[in-house]
Coordinates of C-alpha atoms in Angstrom, one line a residue:
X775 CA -25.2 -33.2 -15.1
X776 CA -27.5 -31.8 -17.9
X777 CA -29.1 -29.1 -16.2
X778 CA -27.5 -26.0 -14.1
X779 CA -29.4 -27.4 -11.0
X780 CA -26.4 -28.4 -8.8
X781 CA -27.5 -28.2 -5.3
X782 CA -26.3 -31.0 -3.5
X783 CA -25.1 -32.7 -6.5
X784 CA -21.6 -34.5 -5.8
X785 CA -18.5 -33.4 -7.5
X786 CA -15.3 -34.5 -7.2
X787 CA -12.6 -32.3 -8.6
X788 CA -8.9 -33.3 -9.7
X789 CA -6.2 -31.1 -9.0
X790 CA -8.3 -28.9 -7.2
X791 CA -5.8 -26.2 -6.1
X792 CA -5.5 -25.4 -9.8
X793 CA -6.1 -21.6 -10.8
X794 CA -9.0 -22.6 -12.9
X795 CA -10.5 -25.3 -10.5
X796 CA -10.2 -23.5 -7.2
X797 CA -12.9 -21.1 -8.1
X798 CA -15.1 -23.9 -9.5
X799 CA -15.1 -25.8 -6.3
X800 CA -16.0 -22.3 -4.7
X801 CA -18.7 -21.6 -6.6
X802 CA -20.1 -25.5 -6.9
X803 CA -20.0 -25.0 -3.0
X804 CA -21.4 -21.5 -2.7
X805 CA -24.5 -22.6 -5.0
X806 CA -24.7 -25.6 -2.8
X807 CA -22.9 -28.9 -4.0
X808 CA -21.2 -31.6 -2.4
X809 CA -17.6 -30.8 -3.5
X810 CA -14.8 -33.1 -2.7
X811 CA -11.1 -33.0 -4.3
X812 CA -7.7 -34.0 -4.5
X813 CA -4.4 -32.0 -5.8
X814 CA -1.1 -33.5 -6.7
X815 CA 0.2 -30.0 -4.7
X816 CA -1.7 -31.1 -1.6
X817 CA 0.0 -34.5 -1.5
X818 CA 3.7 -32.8 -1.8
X819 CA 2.7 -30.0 0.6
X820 CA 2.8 -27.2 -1.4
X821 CA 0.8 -24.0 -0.2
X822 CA -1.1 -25.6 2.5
X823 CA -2.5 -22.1 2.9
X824 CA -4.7 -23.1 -0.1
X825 CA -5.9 -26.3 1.0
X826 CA -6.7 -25.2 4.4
X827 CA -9.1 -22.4 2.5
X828 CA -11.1 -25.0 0.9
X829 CA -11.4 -26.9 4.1
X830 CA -12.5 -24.0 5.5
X831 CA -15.5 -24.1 3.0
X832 CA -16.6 -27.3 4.1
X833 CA -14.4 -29.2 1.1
X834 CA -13.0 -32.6 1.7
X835 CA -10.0 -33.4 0.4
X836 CA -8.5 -37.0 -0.2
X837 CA -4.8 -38.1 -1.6
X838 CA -4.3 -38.5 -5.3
X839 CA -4.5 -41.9 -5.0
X840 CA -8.3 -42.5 -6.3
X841 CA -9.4 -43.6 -2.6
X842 CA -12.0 -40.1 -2.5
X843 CA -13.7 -41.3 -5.5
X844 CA -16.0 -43.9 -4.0
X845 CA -19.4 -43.9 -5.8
X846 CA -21.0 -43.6 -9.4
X847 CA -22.9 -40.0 -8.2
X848 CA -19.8 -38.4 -8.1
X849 CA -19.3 -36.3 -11.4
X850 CA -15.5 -36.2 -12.0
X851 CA -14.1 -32.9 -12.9
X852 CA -10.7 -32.8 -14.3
X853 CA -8.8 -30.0 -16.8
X854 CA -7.4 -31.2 -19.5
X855 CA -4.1 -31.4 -18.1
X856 CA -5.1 -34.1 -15.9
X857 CA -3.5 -37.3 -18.0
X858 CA -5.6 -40.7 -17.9
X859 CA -3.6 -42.7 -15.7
X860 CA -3.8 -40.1 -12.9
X861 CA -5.6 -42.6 -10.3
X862 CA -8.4 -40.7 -9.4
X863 CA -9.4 -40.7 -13.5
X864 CA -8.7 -44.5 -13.3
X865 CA -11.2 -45.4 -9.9
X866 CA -13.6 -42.5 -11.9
X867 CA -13.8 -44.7 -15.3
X868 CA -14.3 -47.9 -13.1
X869 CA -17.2 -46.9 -11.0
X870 CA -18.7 -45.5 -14.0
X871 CA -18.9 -41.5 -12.7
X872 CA -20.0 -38.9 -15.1
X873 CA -16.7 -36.9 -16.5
X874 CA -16.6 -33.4 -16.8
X875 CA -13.6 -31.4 -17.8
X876 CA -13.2 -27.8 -16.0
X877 CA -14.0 -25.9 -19.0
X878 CA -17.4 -27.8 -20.1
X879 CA -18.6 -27.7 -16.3
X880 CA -17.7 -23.7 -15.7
X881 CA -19.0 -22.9 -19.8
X882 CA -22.2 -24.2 -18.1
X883 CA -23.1 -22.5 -15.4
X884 CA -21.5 -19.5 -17.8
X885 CA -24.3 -20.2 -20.6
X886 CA -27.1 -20.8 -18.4
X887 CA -26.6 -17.8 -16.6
X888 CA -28.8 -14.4 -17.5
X889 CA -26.2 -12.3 -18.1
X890 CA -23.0 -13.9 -19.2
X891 CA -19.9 -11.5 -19.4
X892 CA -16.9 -13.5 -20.9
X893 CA -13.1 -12.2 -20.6
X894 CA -10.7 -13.1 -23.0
X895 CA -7.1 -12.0 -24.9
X896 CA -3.7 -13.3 -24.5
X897 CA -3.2 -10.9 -21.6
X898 CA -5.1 -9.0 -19.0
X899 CA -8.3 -11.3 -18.3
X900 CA -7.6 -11.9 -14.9
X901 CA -7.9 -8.2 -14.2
X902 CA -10.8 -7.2 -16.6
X903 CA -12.6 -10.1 -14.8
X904 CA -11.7 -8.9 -11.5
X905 CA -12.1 -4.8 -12.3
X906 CA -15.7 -5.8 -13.9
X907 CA -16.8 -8.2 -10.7
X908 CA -15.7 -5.3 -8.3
X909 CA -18.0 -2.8 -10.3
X910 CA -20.3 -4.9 -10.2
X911 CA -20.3 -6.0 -6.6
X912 CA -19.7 -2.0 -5.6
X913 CA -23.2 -0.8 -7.8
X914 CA -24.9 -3.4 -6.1
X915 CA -25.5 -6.3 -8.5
X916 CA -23.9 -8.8 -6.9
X917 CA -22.1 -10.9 -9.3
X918 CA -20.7 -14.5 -9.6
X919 CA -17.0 -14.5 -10.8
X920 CA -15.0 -16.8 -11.6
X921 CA -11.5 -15.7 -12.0
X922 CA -7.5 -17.0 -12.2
X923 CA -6.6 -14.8 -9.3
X924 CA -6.8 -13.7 -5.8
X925 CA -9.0 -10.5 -6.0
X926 CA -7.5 -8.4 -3.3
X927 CA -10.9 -6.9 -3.0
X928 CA -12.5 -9.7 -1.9
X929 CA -10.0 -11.0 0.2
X930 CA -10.3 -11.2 4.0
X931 CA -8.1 -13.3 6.9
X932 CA -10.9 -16.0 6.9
X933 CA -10.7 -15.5 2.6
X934 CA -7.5 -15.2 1.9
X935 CA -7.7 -16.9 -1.7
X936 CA -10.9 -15.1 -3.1
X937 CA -10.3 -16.5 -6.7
X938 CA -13.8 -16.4 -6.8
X939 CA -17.2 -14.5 -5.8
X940 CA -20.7 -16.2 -5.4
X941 CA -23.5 -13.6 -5.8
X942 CA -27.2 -13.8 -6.4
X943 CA -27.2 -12.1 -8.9
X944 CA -27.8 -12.4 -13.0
X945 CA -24.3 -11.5 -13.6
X946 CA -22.0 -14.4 -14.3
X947 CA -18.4 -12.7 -15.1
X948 CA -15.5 -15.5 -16.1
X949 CA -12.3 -15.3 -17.6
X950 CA -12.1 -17.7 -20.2
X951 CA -9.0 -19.9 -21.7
X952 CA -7.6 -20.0 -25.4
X953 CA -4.7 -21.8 -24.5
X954 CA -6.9 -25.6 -24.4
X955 CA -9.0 -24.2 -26.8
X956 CA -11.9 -24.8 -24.3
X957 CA -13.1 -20.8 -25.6
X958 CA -15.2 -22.3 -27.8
X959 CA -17.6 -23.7 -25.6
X960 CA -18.6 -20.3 -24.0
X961 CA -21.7 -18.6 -25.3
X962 CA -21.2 -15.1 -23.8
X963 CA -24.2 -12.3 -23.9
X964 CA -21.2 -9.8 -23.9
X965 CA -17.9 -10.9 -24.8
X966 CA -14.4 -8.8 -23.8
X967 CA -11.1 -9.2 -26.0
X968 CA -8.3 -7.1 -24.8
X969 CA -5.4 -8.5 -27.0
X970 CA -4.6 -11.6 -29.0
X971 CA -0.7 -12.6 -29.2
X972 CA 1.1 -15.9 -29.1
X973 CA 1.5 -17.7 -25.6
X974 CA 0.4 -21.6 -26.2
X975 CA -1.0 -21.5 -29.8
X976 CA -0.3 -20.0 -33.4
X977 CA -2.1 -16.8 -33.9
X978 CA -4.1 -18.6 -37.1
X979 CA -5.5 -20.4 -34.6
X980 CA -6.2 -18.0 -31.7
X981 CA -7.8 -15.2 -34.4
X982 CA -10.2 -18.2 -35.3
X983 CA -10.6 -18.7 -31.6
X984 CA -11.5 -15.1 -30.6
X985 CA -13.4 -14.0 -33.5
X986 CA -15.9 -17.1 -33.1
X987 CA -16.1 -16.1 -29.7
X988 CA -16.8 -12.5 -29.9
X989 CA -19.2 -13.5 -32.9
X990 CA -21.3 -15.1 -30.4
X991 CA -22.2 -12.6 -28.6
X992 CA -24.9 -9.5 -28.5
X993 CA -22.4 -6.7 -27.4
X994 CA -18.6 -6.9 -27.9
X995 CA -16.0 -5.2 -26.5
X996 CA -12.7 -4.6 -27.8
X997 CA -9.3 -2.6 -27.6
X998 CA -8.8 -2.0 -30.9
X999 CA -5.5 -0.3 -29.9
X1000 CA -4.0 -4.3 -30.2
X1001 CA -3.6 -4.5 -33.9
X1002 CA -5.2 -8.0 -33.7
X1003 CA -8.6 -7.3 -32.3
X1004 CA -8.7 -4.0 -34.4
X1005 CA -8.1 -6.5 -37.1
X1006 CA -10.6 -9.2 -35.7
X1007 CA -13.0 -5.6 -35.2
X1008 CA -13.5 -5.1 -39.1
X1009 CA -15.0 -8.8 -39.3
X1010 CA -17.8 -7.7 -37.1
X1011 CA -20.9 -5.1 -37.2
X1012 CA -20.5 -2.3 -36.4
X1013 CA -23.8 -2.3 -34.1
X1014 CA -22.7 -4.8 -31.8
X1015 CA -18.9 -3.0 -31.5
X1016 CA -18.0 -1.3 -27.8
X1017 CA -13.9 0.0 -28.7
X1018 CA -11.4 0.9 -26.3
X1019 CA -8.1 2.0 -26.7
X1020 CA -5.2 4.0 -25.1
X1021 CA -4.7 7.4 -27.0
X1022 CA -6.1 6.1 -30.2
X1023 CA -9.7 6.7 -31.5
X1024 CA -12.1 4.3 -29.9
X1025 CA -15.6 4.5 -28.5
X1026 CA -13.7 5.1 -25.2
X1027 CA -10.3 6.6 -24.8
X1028 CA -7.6 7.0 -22.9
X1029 CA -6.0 10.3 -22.7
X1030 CA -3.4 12.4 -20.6
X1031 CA -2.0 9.8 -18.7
X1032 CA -0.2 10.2 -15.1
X1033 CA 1.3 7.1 -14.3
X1034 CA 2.5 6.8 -10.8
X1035 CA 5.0 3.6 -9.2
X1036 CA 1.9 1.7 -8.0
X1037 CA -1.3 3.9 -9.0
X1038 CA -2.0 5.3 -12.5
X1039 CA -4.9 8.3 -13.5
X1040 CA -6.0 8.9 -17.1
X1041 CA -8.5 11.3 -18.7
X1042 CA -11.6 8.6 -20.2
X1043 CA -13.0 10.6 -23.2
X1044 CA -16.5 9.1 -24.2
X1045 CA -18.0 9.6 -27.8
X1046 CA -21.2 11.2 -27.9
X1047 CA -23.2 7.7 -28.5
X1048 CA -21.0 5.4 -28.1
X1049 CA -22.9 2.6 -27.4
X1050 CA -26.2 1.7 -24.9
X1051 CA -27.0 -1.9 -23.2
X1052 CA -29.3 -4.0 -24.1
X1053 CA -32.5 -1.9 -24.8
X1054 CA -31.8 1.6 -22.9
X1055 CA -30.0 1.7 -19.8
X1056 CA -30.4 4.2 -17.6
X1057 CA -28.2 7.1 -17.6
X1058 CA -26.8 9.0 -14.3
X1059 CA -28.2 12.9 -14.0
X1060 CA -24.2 14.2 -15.0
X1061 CA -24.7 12.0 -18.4
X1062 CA -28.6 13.1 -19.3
X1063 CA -27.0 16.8 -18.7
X1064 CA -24.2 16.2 -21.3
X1065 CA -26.3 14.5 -23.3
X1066 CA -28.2 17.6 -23.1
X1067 CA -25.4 20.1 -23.6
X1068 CA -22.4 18.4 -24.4
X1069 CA -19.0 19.7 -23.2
X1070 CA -16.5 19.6 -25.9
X1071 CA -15.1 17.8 -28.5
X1072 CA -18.4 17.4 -30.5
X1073 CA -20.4 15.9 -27.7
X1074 CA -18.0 13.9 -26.3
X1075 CA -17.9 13.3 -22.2
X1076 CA -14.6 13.6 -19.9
X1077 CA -14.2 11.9 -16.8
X1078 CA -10.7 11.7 -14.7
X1079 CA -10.3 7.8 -13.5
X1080 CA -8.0 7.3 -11.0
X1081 CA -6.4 3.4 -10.8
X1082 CA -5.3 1.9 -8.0
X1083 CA -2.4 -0.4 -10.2
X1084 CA -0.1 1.0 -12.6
X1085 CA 0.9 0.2 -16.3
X1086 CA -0.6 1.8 -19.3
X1087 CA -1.4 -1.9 -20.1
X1088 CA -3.7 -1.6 -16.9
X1089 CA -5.6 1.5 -18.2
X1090 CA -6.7 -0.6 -21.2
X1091 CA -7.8 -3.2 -19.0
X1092 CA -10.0 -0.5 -17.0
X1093 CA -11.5 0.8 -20.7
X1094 CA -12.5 -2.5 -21.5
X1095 CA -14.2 -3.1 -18.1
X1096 CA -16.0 -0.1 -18.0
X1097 CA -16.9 -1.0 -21.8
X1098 CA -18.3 -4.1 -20.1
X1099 CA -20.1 -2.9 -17.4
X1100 CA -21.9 0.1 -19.5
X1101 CA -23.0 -2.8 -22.0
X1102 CA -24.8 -4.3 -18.5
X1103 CA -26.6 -0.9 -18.0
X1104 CA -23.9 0.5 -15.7
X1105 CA -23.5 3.7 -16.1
X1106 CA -20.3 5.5 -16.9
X1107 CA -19.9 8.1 -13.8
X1108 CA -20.5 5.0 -11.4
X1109 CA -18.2 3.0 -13.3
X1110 CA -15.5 5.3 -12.8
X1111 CA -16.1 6.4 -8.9
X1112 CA -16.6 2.3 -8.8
X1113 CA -13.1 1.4 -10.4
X1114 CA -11.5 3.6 -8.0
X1115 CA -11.4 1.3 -5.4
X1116 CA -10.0 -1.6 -7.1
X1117 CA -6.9 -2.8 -5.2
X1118 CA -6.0 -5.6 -7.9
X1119 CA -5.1 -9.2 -8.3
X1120 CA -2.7 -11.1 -6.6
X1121 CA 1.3 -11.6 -8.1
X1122 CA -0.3 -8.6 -11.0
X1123 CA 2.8 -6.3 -10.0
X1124 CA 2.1 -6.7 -6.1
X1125 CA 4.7 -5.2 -4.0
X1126 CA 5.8 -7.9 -1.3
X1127 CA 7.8 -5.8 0.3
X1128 CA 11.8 -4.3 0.6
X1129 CA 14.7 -4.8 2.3
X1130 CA 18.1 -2.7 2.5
X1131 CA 16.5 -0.4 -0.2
X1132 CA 15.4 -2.6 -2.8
X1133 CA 11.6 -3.4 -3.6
X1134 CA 10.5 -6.6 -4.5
X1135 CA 7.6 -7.2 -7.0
X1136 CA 5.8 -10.5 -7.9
X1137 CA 4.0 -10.4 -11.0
X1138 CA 2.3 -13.3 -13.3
X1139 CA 4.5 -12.1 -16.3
X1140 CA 4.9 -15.2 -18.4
X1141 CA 4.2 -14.4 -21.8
X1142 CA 6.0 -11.6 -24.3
X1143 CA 3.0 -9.0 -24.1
X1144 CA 2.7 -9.3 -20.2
X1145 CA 6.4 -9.7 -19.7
X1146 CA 6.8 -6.3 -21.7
X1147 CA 4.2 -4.3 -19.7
X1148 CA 5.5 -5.2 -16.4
X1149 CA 9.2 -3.7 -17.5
X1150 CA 7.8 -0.6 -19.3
X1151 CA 5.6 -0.3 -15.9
X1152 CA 8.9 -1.0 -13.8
X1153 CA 11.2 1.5 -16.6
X1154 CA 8.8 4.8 -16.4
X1155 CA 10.6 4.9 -13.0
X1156 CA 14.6 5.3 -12.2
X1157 CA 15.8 2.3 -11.0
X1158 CA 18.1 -0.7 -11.8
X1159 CA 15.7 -4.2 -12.7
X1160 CA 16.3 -7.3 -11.4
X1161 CA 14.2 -9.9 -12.7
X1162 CA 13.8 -13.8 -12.1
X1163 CA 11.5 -15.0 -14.6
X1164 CA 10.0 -18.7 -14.4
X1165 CA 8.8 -20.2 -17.4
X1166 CA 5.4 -21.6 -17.0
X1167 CA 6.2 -24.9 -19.3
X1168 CA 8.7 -26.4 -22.1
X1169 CA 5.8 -26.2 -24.6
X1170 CA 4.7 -22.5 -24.1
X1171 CA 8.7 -21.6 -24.5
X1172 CA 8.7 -23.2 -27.6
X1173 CA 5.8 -21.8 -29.0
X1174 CA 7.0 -18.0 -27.8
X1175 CA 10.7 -18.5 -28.0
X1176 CA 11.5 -15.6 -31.1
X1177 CA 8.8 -13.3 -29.5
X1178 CA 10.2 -13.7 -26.2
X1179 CA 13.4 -13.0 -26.8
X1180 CA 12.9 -9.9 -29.4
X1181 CA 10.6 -8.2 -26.3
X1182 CA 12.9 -8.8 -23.7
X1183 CA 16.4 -7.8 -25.5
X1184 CA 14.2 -4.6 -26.7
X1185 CA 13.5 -4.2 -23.2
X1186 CA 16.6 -4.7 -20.9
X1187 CA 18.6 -1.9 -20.4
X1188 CA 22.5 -2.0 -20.2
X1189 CA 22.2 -2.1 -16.6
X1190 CA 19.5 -4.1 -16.1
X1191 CA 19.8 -8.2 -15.4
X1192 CA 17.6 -11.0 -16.1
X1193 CA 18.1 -14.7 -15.1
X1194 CA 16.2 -17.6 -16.0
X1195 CA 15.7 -20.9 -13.5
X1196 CA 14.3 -23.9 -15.3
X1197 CA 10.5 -24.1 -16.5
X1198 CA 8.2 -25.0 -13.4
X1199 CA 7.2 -29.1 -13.8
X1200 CA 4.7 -30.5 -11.7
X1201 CA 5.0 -33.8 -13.2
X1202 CA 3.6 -35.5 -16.1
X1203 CA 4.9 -36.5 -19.5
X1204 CA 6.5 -33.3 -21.6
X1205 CA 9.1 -32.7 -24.4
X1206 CA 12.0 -30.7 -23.7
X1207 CA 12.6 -28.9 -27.1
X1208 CA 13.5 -25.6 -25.8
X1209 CA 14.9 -24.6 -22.7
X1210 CA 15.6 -21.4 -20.6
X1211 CA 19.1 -21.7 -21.2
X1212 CA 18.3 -21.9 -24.8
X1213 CA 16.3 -18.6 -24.4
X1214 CA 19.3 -16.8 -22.2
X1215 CA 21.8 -17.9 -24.9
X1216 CA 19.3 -15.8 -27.6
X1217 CA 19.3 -13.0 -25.5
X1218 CA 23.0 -13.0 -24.7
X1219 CA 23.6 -13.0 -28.1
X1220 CA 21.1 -10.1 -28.6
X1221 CA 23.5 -8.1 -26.0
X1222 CA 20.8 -8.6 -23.3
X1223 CA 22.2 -9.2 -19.6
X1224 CA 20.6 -12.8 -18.9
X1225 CA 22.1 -15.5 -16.9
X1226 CA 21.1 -19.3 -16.6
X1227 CA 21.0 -20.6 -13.2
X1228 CA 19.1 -24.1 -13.4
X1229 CA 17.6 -24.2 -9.7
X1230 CA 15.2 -21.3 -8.7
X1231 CA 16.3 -21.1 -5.5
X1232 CA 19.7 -20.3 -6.4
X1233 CA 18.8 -18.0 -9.0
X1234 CA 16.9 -15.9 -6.3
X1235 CA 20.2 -16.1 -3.9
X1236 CA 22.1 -14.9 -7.1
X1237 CA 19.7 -11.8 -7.9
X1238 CA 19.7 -10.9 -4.0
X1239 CA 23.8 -11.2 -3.7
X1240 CA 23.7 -8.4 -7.1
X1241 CA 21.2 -6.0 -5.7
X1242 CA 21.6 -2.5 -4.5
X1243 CA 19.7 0.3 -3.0
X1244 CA 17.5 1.5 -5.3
X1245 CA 16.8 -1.7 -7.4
X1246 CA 13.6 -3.3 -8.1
X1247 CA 13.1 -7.0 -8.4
X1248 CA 10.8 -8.5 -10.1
X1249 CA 9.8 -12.0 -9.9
X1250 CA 8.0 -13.6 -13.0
X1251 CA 6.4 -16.8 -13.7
X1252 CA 3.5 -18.4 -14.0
X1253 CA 1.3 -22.0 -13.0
X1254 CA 3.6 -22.2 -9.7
X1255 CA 1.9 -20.7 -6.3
X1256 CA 4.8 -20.9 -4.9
X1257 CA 6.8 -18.0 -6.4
X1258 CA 4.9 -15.4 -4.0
X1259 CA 6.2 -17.5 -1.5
X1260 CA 9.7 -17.0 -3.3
X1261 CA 9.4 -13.2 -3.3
X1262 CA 8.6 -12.8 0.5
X1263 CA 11.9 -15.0 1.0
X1264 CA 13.8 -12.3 -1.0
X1265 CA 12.6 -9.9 0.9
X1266 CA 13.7 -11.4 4.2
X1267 CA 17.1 -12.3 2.4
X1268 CA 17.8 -8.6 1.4
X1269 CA 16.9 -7.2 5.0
X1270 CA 18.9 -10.0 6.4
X1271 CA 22.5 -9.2 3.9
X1272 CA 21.6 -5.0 4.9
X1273 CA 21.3 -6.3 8.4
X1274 CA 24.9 -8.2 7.8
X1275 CA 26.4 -4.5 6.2
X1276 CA 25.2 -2.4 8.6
X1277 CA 27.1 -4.8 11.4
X1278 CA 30.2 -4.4 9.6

């Protein structure tokens, strides 16, 4: 496929139910290609939910087995996960299909399209991508996004996994991946970097990573309150610079923050000139008057932006959003009545439910930065944490291991427990250098409260058996659909033991 002209072109995509491929086969299909698939996940009946969605959209789906790839017309999409001997890559090299990897296909559409807005950072670019595709949608522009998450916005009983949006529009917003190094191929007209921290790679390699990436682009936005990108900041000019931070000095800051259990509001102070779009966007009649007669503070502007999620980490994932959107001529005042009504992602700190007194949480918490905001989220209320925490692979846990462990043990109060199932394996070849009993052994010895328990299932029977009114518990993990499934059972497991207590 050499050109962005895709309409009833046929693509068949391995591992389909992936996080990354999912919303590729929605948009293929939304811009009107063939789009067929297969899914080691669908084979072992995992989350049929999922696959029943892409039915839904007119999607075949075959076995893994290489029977669904039949002709030489199909282009063969596959991530870079998917190994060579997987039979569907086998039948694909002898009919002599085209081969695409996720990345190359989805960098694309992403550089052919008119106004390219690409997320990145160790943490947070599921819900930039999301909070900038529902400003977007809710100003009117009608956006394509391609995102890692179920945006709860767009969600509906007939949608229920709206990982992606298909809009007419010149707006094409995607999260985009370090972890493959697949970054690189993105050509973004305004590039976003919240934070850069280890997760898969080294951090020589992910500053190289980022800073080509935001050097490609016309307008970049950054939190420079991330000691990396402020760093990564100084290597670009100034001209091109949007900056965000939480209570630090920034083109846009964060002040006065009220955070609430599920909700947070801030004050977003705006420097006089900050920054304009490309050329000169139009500015809302409240901004021409303060540019007129400006407030306080030198000229600067004061809005009050009320979130619908909590964190502090989420209010520098709304300042870099809005940072976005005002780079694609959005103004400020809509931005914020716009953000307002952003419900969030799905497993971002989403509240499953309680039982007997004890709320249950599933969040994608997998690395030390996102692990550490969802328990100083979970710790700016009273309240005992329980967390089960998944690891998304034996590689990433090597690669984090010391930065893992220091967050957590800083982290855990006295009270507090954490336990640790084995990494999630779907299959394929890996080394096990590293283990989570390995990383509870650190923490033990760091005077954190971690337990081991090998098989998840018992590990959530085990946290369940411990808790008490009042608790939270959190479940962690990520690369496994499944673990929202795990938290609802928690939930029906604590209602059914304060069931069994109230009996007695």
């Amino acid at each position: 496929m050499q050109d962005g002209n895709i309409d009833n072109r046929r693509f068949f995509l391995v591992g389909i139910g992936g996080s990354g491929m999912m919303p590729l086969a929605m948009i293929l299909r939304g811009r009107g290609a063939r789009v067929e698939g297969s899914d080691r996940g669908l084979d072992q009946g995992r989350v049929p939910a999922k696959f029943d969605a892409l039915r839904g959209l007119g999607i075949a789906l075959h076995p893994q087995d290489g029977s669904g790839v039949v002709s030489a017309e199909q282009i063969v999409v596959a991530s870079a996960a998917v190994e060579e001997t997987v039979a569907d890559i086998v039948a694909a090299t002898q009919k002599g299909c085209e081969r695409r990897t996720r990345a190359e296909l989805n960098a694309q559409l992403f550089n052919e399209s008119a106004l390219s807005i690409g997320v990145a950072g160790t943490s947070g670019k599921s819900t930039v991508t999301g909070m900038i595709g529902w400003i977007l949608h809710a100003v009117g522009r009608d956006p394509t996004v391609m995102n890692g998450a179920v945006m709860k916005n767009f969600a509906t009983p007939d949608a229920p996994f709206a990982t992606a949006l298909v809009g007419a529009g010149d707006a094409y917003v995607s999260e985009v991946d370090e972890s493959d190094g697949s970054i690189a191929l993105y050509a973004p007209r305004i590039a976003v970097l919240n934070n850069v921290s280890l997760d898969h790679k080294s951090l020589e390699e992910l500053r190289t990573l980022f800073a080509d990436f935001a050097g490609k682009a016309e307008r970049t936005v950054l939190n420079v309150g991330d000691a990396e990108a402020r760093a990564l900041a100084s290597g670009l000019p100034r001209e091109k610079l949007v900056t965000v931070a939480v209570e630090a000095e920034a083109d846009l800051i964060a002040e006065n923050l009220a955070p609430e259990p599920f909700a947070i509001a801030f004050d977003l102070v705006v420097s006089p000139s900050p920054f304009r779009a490309f050329g000169a966007p139009s500015l809302s009649q409240r901004e021409r008057e303060e540019a007129a007669s400006p407030p306080k503070g030198e000229g600067e502007a004061r809005y009050r932006v009320h979130l619908g999620v909590p964190g502090r980490h989420n209010v520098a994932n709304a300042l870099a959003a809005i940072g976005a959107v005002h780079a694609a001529d959005v103004s400020i005042e809509a931005a914020v009545a716009a953000i307002a009504g952003f419900t969030g992602l799905r497993r971002r700190f989403e509240l499953i439910g309680a039982g007997g007194g004890v709320a249950v949480i599933d969040d994608f918490g997998h690395n030390p930065d996102k692990i550490a905001a969802t328990l100083d989220t979970l710790h700016a209320f009273p309240g005992r944490i329980l967390a089960l925490f998944q690891p998304h692979g034996y590689g990433p846990l090597k690669v984090m291991r010391r930065e893992l462990v220091a967050s957590v043990a800083a982290r855990l109060r006295d009270d507090d427990l954490l336990v640790l199932p084995d990494p999630v394996y779907q299959g394929g070849t890996t080394t096990r250098d590293v283990t989570s009993a390995d990383i509870v052994a650190d923490l033990t010895a760091a005077g954190a409260n971690a337990r081991y328990i090998a098989d998840r299932a018992e590990a959530a029977a085990a946290i369940v058996a411990e808790a008490r009114p009042g608790d939270r518990i959190v479940v962690m993990g990520a690369r496994d659909d499944t673990l929202g499934l795990l938290a609802a059972e928690m939930v029906v497991a604590l209602e059914a033991k304060a069931a069994t207590a109230e009996g007695l």
